[in-house]
Short mmCIF file of C-alpha atoms in Angstrom, two decimals:
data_model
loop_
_atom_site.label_atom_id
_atom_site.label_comp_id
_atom_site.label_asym_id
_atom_site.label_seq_id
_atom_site.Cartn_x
_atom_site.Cartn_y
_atom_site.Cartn_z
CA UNK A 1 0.00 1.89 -9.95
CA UNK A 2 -2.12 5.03 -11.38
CA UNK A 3 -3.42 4.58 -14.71
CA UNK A 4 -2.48 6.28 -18.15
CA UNK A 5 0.90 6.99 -17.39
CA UNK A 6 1.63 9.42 -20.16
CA UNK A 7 -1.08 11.78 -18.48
CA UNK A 8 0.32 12.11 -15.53
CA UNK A 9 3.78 11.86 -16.99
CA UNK A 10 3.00 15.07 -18.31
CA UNK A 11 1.15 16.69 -15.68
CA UNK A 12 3.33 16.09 -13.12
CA UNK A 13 6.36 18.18 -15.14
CA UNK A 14 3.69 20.84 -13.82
CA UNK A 15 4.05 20.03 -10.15
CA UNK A 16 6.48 22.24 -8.11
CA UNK A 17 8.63 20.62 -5.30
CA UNK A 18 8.80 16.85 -6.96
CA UNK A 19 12.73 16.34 -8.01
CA UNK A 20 14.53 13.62 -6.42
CA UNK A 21 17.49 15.20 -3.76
CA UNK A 22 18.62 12.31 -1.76
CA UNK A 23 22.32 12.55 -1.11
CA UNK A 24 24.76 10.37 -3.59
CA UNK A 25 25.00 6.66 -2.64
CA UNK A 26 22.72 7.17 0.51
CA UNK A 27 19.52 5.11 0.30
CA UNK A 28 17.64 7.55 1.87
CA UNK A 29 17.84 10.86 4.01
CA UNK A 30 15.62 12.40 6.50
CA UNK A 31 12.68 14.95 4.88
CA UNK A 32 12.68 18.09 6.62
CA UNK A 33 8.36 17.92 7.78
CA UNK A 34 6.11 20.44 9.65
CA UNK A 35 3.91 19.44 12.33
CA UNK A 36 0.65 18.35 11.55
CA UNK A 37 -2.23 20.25 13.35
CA UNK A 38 -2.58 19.32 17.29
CA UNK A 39 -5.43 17.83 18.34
CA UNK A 40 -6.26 15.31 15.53
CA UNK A 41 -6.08 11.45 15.88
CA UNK A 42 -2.59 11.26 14.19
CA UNK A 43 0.97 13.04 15.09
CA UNK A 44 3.30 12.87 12.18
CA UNK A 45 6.64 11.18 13.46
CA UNK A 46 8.81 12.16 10.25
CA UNK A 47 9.75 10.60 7.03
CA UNK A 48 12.81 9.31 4.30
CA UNK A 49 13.09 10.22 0.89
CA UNK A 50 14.18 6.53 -0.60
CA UNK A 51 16.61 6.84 -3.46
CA UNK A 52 15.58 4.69 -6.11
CA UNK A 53 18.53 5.15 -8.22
CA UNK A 54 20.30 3.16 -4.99
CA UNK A 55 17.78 1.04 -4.43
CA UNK A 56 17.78 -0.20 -8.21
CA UNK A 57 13.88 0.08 -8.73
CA UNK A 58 10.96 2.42 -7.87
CA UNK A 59 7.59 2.04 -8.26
CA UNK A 60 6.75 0.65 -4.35
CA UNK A 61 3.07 -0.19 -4.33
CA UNK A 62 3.05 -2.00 -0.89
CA UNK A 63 4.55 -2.84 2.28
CA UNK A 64 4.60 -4.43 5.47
CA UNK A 65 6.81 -3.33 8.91
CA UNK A 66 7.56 -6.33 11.21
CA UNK A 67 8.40 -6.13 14.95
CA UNK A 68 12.04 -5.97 14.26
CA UNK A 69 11.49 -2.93 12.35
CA UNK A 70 12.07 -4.84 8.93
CA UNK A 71 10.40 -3.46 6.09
CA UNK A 72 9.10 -4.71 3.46
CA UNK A 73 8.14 -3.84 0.35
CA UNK A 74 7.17 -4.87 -3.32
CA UNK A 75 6.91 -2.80 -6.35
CA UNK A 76 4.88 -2.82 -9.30
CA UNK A 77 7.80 -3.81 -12.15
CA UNK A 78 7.69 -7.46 -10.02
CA UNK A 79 10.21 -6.90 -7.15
CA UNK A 80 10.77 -6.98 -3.87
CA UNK A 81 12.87 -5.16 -1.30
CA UNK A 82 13.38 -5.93 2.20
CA UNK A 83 15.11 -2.77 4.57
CA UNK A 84 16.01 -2.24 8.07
CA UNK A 85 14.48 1.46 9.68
CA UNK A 86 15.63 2.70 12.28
CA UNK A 87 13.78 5.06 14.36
CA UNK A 88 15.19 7.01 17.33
CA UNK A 89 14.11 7.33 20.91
CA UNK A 90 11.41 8.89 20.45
CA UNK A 91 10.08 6.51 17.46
CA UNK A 92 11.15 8.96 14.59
CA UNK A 93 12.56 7.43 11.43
CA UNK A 94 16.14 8.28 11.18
CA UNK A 95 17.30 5.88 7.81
CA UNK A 96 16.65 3.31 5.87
CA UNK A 97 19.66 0.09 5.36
CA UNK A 98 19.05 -2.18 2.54
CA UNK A 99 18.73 -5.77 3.48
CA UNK A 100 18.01 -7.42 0.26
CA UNK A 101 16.42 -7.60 -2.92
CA UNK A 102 15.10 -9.39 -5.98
CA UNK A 103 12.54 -10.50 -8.55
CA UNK A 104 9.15 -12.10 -7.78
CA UNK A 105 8.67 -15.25 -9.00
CA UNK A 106 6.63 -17.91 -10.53
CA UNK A 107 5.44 -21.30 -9.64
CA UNK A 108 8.49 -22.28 -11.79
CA UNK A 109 10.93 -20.12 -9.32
CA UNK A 110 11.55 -17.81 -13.12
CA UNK A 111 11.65 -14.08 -12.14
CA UNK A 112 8.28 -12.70 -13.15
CA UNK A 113 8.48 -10.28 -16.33
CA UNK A 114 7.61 -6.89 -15.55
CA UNK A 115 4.16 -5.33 -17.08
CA UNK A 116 0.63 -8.15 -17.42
CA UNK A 117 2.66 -11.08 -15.01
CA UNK A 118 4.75 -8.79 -12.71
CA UNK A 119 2.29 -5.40 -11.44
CA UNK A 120 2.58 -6.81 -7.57
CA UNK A 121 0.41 -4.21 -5.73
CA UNK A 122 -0.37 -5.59 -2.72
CA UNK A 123 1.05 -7.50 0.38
CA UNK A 124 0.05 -8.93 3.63
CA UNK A 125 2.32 -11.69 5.94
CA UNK A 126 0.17 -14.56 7.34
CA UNK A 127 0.76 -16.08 11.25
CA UNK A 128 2.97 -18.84 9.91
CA UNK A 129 5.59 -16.18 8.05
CA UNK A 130 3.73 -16.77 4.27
CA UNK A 131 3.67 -13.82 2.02
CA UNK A 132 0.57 -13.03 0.35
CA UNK A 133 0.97 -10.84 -2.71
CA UNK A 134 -2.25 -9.72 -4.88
CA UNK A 135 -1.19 -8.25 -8.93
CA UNK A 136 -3.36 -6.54 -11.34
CA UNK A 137 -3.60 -6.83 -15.05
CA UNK A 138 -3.02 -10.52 -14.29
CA UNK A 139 -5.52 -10.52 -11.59
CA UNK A 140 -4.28 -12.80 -8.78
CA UNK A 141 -3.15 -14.04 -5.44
CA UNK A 142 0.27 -15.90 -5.23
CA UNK A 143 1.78 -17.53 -1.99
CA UNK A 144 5.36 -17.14 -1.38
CA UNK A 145 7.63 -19.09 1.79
CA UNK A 146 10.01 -16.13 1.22
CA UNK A 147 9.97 -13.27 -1.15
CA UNK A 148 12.41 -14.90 -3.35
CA UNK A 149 10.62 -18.51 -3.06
CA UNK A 150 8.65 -19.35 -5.99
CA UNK A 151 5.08 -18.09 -6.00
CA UNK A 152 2.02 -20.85 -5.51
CA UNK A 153 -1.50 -20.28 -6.19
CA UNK A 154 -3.96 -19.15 -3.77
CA UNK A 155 -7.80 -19.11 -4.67
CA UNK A 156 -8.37 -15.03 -5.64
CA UNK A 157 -11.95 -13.77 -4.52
CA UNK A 158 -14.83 -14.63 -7.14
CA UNK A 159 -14.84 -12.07 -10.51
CA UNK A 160 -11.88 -10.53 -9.58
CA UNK A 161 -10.65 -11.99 -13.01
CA UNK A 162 -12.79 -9.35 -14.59
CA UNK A 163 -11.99 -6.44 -12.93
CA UNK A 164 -10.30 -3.34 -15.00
CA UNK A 165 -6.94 -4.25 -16.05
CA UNK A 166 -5.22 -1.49 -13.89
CA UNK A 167 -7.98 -1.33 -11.03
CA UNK A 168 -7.54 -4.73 -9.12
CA UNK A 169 -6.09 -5.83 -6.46
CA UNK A 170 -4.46 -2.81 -4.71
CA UNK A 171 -5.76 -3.39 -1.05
CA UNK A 172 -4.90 -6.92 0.96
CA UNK A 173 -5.10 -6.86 4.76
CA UNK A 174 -5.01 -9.45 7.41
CA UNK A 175 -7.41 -9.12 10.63
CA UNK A 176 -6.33 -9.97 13.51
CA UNK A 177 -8.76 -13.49 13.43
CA UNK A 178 -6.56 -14.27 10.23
CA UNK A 179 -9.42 -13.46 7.74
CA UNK A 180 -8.30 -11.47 5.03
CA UNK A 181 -9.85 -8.58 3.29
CA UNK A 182 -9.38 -7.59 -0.33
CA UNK A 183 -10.89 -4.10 -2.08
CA UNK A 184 -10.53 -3.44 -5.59
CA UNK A 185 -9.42 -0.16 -6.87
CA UNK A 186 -12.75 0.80 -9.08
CA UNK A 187 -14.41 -2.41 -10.18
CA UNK A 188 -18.33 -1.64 -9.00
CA UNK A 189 -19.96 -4.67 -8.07
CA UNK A 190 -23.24 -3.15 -9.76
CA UNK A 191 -24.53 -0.34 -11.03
CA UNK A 192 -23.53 1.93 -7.99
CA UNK A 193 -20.91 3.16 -9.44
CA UNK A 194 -20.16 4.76 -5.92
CA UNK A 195 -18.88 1.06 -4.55
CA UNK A 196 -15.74 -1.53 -5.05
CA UNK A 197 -15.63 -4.59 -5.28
CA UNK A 198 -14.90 -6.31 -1.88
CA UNK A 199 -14.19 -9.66 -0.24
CA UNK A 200 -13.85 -10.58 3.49
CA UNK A 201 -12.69 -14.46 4.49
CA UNK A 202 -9.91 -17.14 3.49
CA UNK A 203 -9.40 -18.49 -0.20
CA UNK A 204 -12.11 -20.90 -0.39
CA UNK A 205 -14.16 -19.03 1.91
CA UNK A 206 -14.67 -15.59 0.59
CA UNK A 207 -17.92 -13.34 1.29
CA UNK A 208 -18.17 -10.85 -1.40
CA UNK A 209 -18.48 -7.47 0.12
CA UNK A 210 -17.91 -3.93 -1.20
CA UNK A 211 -16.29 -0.66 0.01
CA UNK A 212 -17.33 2.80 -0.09
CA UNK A 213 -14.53 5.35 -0.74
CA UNK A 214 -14.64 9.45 -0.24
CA UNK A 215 -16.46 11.34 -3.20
CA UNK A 216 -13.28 11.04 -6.41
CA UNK A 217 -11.50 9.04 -4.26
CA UNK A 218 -10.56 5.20 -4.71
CA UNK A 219 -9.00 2.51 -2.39
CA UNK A 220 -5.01 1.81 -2.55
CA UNK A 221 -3.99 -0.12 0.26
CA UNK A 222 -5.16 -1.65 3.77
CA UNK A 223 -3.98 -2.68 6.52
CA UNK A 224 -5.50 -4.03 10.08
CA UNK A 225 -5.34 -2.47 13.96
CA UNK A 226 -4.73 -4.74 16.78
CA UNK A 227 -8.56 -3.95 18.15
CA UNK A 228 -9.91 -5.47 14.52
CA UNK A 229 -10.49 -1.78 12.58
CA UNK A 230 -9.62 -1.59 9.48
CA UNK A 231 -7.57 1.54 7.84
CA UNK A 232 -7.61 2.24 4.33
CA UNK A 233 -5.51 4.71 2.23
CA UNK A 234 -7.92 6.58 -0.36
CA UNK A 235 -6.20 8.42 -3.76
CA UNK A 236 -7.36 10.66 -6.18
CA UNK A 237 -5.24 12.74 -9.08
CA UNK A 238 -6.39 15.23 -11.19
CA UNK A 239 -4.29 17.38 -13.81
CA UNK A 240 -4.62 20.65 -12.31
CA UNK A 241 -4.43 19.21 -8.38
CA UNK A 242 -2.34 16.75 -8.50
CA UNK A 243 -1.89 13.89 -5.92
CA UNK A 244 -4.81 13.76 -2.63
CA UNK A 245 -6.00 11.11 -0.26
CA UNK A 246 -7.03 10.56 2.71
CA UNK A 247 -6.71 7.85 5.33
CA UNK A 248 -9.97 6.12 6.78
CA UNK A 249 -10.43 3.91 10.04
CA UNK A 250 -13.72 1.20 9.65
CA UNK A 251 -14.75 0.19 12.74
CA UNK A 252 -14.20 -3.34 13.82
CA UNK A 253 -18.03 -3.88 13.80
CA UNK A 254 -18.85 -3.28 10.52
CA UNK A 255 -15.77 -6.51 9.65
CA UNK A 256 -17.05 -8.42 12.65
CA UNK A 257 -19.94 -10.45 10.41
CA UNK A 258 -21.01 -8.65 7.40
CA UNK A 259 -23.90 -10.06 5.23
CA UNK A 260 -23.13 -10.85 1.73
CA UNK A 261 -22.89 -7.49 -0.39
CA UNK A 262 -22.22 -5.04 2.99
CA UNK A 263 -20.94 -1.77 2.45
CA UNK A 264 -17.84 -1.03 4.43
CA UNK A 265 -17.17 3.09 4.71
CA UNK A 266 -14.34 4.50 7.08
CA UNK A 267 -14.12 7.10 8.66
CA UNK A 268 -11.62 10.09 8.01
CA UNK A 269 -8.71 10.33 10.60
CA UNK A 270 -6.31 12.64 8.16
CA UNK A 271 -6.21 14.25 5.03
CA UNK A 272 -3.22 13.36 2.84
CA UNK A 273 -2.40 17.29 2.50
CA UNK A 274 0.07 19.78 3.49
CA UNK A 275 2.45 20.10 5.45
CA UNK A 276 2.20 16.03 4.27
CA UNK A 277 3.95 15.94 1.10
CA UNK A 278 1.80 15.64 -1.97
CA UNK A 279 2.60 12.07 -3.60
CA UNK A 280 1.09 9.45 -4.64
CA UNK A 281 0.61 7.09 -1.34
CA UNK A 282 -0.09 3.45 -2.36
CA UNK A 283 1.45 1.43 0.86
CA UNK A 284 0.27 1.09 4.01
CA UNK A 285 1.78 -0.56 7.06
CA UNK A 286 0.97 -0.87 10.96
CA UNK A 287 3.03 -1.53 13.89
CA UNK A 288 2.43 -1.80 17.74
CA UNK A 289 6.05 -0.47 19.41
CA UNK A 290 6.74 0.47 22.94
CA UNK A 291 2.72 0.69 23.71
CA UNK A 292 2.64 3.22 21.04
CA UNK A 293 0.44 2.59 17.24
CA UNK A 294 2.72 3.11 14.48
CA UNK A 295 1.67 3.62 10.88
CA UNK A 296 4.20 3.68 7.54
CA UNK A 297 2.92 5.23 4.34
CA UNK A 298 4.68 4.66 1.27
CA UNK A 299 4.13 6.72 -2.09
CA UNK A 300 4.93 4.93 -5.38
CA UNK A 301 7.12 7.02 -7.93
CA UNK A 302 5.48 5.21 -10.86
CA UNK A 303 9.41 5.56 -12.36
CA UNK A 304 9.21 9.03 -12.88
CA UNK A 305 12.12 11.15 -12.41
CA UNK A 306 9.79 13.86 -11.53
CA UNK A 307 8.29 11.93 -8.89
CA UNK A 308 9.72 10.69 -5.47
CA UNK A 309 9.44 7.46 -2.81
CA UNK A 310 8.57 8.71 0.15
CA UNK A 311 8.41 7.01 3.17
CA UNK A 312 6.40 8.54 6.38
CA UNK A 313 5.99 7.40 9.83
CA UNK A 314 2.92 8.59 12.06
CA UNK A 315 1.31 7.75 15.12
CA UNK A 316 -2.40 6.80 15.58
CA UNK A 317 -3.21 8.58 18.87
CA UNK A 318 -5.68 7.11 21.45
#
C-alpha cells in the first residue's frame, strides 16, 4: 500500500487514462495492450482489468499463480480472493472467474479488522500447501492451512517490529531450497539510506541481509525462478509523474550463501512504462507452463475510483 493516501488521492485526479471501464457484472475484461519492444528479455502476453466493484474489494497487494492456473491474491483491507485465469493457446490471459473469497483471520479464526491488524501485503505458498502472509503497520508473519483458516504465528525476521509503519513487509518469496526471503519497503538497516532491510532463511533461522533498489525506487514484491534468481518489482510515485517501476532479476549466486549484512541488487529486465499501463504494481507471481516462464503483475487500486486493478501476464524469455 503507498503511503499518504490523501496525496496521491489528489494527484492522481491529475492522471489521464485511470477510470475504471470493465463491463457491468463481468469480473474482468481483456485490456487492449501494444507490444512491448522486440528483443528484450520479456514479451508482454496481455492483461485484465479486474472489476473491483464485482469482486467486492480492491486494494490487491499480492499474489500467487498455482499450476492449475489458480490465482491468488490478498489485499491490503485484510482479504483474500482466490480466481481461476484462463489463458488461451498461446498462453494469453483471456478472463478472470471468481472462485472464492473472504476475510483473513486471527489465531482466534475472528476476521481481521481492516487498517493496524488487517494491511496483508505479502504472500508466498510453502511445499506442504501453507500460506505465508507478511502485514505492515502490525509488522508480522502469520501461517494459514487455508486462506480462510485461522492465522498462527510464525517467527518475523529480527527488528522488523520497528520498521516504518507503512514500509514493512511488502516482499516475501520462497526459493526453490524452501528458504524464504523477506525485503522491507524503506527501513535502512544503517545509515545508508540507499539499502532495505533484508532477511534470507526460515523463522528461527534468519540471516539479516539488505537489498539495493534503483535510484527513487523501493521494493514491493518478490517472487523466485525455478534456476534460484530472484525477481523483484521496484515502485516509485511522484506528483507530477505518477506511477514507475521496474522489474529486477538477482542472480541465484548472490542468494546462494550470503554473509550476514550482503547487499542483494538486481538487475533490470523491463521498465514498468508505456505501452505497460502506468499503475501502481505491488504483486508479483511466477509460473512454469508448457516449457514456457510465466510472470503475473498485479497493481493495487489503493480504493480509489480513479485508480484501476490491473492484472498482466508476460513471459521471461530465455
Amino acid at each position: 500500500m503507498i503511503s499518504r493516501r490523501g496525496l496521491l488521492a489528489s494527484a492522481l485526479a491529475c492522471l489521464p487514462g485511470c477510470m475504471p471501464g470493465a463491463e457491468a457484472g463481468a469480473l474482468s475484461r481483456p485490456l487492449d495492450l501494444a507490444a512491448l519492444p522486440p528483443g528484450g528479455p520479456i514479451r508482454l502476453l496481455g492483461g485484465l482489468e479486474i472489476d473491483t466493484r464485482v469482486l467486492g474489494f480492491g486494494g490487491l497487494s499480492a499474489l500467487h499463480l498455482a499450476d492449475d492456473l489458480t490465482l491468488t491474491m490478498v489485499s491490503d483491507l485484510g482479504r483474500f480472493a482466490e480466481m481461476r485465469l484462463a489463458l488461451d493457446a498461446g498462453l494469453r490471459p483471456v478472463s478472470l472467474s471468481l472462485l472464492r473469497a473472504g476475510p483473513l483471520r486471527d489465531g482466534a479464526g475472528q476476521p481481521l479488522a481492516r487498517g493496524h491488524a488487517g494491511d496483508s501485503e505479502s504472500l508466498v505458498r510453502l511445499s506442504d500447501g501453507t500460506w505465508l502472509v507478511g502485514f505492515e503497520r502490525w509488522h508480522r508473519i502469520r501461517a494459514y492451512r487455508t486462506l480462510s483458516s485461522p492465522g498462527t504465528y510464525v517467527e518475523a525476521p529480527p527488528r522488523l517490529e520497528l520498521a516504518p509503519a507503512n514500509a514493512g513487509l511488502e516482499s516475501l518469496a520462497v526459493l526453490p531450497d524452501g528458504r524464504l526471503v523477506a525485503i522491507a519497503e524503506e527501513f535502512p538497516p544503517g545509515p545508508d539510506a540507499s539499502l532495505t532491510s533484508a532477511w534470507i532463511g526460515r523463522p528461527g533461522a534468519w540471516r539479516p541481509i539488505a537489498y539495493r533498489p534503483g535510484a527513487n525506487l523501493l521494493p514491493v514484491d518478490a517472487a523466485a525462478l525455478p534456476d534460484g534468481a530472484l525477481l523483484v518489482v521496484e515502485r516509485s510515485f511522484s506528483i507530477f509523474g505518477g506511477f514507475s517501476g521496474r522489474l529486477v532479476r538477482v542472480p541465484a549466486a548472490q542468494l546462494a550463501n550470503p554473509a550476514i549484512g550482503a547487499v542483494l541488487e538486481g538487475e533490470e529486465l523491463l521498465r514498468l512504462s508505456a505501452p505497460i499501463p502506468s499503475d501502481n504494481y505491488e504483486g508479483l507471481a511466477v509460473l512454469r507452463r508448457d516449457g514456457r516462464t510465466l510472470l503475473a503483475l498485479i497493481s493495487d487500486d489503493n480504493e480509489n475510483r480513479l485508480q484501476r486493478t490491473l492484472l498482466l501476464v508476460l513471459e521471461l524469455l530465455g
